[in-house]
Coordinates of N, CA and C in Angstrom, one line a residue:
X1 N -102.3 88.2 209.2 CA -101.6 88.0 210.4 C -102.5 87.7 211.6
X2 N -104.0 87.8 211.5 CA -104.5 87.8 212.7 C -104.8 86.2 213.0
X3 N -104.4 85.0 212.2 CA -105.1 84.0 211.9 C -104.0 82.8 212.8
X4 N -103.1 83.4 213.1 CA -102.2 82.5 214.0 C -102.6 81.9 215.7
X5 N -102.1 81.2 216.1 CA -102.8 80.3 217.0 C -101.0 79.4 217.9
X6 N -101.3 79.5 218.8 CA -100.3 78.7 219.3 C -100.3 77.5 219.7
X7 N -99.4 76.0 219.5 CA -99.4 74.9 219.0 C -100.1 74.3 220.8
X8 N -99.9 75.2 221.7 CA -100.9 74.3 222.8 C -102.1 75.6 223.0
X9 N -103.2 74.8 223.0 CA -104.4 75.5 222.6 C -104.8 75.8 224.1
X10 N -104.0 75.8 225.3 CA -104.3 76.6 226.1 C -104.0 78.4 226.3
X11 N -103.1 78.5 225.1 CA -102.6 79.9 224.9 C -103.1 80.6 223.9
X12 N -103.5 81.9 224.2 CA -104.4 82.0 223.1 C -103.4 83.1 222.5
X13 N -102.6 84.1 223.1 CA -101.5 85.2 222.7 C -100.3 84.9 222.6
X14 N -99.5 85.7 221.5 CA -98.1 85.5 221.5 C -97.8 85.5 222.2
X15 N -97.7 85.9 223.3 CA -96.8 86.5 224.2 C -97.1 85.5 225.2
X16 N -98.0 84.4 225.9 CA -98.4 83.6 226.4 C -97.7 81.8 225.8
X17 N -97.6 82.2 224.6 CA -97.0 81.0 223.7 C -95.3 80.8 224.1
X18 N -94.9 81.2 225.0 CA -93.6 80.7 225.4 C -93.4 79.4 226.4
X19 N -91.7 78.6 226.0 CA -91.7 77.1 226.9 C -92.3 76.1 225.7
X20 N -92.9 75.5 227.1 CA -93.2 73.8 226.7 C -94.3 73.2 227.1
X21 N -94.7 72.4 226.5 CA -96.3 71.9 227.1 C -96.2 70.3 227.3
X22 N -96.8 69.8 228.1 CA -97.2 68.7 228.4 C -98.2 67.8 227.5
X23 N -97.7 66.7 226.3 CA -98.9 66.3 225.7 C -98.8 64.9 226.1
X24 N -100.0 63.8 225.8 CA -100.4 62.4 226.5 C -100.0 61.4 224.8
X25 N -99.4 61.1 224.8 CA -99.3 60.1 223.7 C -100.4 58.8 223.8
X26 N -101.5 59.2 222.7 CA -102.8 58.6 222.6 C -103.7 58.3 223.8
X27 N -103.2 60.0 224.5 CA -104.4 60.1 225.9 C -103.6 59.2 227.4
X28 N -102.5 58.5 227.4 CA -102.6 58.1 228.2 C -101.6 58.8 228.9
X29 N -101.6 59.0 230.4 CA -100.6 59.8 231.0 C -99.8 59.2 231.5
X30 N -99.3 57.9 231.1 CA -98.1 57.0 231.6 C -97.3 57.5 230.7
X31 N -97.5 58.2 229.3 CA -96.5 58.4 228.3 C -96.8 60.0 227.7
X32 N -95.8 60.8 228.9 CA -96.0 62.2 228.7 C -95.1 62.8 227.8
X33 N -95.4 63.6 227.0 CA -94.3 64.1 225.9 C -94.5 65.2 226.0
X34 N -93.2 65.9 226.1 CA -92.7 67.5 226.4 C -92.6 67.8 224.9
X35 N -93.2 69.0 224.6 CA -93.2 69.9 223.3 C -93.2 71.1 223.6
X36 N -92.5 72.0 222.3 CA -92.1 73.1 222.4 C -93.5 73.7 222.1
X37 N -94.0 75.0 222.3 CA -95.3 75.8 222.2 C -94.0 77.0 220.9
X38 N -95.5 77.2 220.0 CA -94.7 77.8 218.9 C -96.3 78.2 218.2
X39 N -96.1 79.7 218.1 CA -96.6 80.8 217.1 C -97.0 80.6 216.1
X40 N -97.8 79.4 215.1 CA -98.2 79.2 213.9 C -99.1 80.1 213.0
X41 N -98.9 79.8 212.0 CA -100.3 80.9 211.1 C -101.1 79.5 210.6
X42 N -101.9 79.6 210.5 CA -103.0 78.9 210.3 C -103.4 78.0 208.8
X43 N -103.4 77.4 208.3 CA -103.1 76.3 207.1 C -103.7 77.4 205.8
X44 N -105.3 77.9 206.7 CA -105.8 79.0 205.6 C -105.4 80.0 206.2
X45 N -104.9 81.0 205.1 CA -104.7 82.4 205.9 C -105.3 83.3 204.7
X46 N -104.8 84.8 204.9 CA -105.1 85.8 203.9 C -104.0 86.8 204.0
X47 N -102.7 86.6 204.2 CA -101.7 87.2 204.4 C -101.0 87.3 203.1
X48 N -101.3 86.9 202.0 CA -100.9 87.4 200.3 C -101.9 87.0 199.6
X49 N -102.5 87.7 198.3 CA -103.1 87.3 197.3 C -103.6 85.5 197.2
X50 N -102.6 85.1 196.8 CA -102.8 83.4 196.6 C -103.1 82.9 197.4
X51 N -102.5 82.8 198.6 CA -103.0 82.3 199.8 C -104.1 82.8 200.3
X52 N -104.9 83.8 200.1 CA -106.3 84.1 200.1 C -107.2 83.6 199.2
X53 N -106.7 83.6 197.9 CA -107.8 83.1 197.0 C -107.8 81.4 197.5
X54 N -106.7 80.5 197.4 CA -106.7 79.5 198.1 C -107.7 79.1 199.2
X55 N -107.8 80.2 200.1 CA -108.5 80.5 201.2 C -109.9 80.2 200.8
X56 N -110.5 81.1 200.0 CA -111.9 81.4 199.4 C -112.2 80.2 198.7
X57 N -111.5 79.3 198.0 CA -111.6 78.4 197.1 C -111.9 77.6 197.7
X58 N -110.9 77.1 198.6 CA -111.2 76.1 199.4 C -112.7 75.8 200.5
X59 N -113.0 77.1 200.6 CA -114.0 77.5 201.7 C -115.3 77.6 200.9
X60 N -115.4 77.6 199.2 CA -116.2 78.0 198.5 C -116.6 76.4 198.1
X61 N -115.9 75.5 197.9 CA -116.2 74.6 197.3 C -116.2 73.4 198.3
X62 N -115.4 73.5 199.2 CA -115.2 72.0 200.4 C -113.7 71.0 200.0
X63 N -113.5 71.6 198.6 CA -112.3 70.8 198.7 C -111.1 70.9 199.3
X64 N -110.4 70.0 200.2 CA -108.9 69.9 200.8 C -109.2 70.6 202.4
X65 N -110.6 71.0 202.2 CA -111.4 71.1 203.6 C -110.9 70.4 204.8
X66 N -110.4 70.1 205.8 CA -110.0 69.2 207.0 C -111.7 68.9 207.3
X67 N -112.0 68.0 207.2 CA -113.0 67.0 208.0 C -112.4 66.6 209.8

């Protein structure tokens, strides 16, 4: 549970992760898009068995790694 992150990376706590954020559609600020901010867990986590070994596997070998 500690591995979650909120979807605008100016917030770093739950509790801060409420509303809407301002993103630039490919940087440019003529074309602003409103999005919800939302509480995610993280692609790798360690919150059950599998999804841990997944975790380790992934981190052990490089595969399905995000580049």
């Amino acid at each position: 549970g500690k591995l979650y992150t909120c979807s605008d990376s100016s917030k770093q706590t739950e509790a801060e992760c409420k509303g809407n954020y301002i993103t630039y559609k490919d940087g440019e600020v003529d074309h602003p898009i409103i999005q919800p901010r939302s509480w995610e867990n993280s692609k790798f986590d360690f919150d059950n068995v599998l999804a841990a070994m997944m975790a380790l596997f992934t981190v052990s070998t490089f595969e399905g790694w995000p580049e």
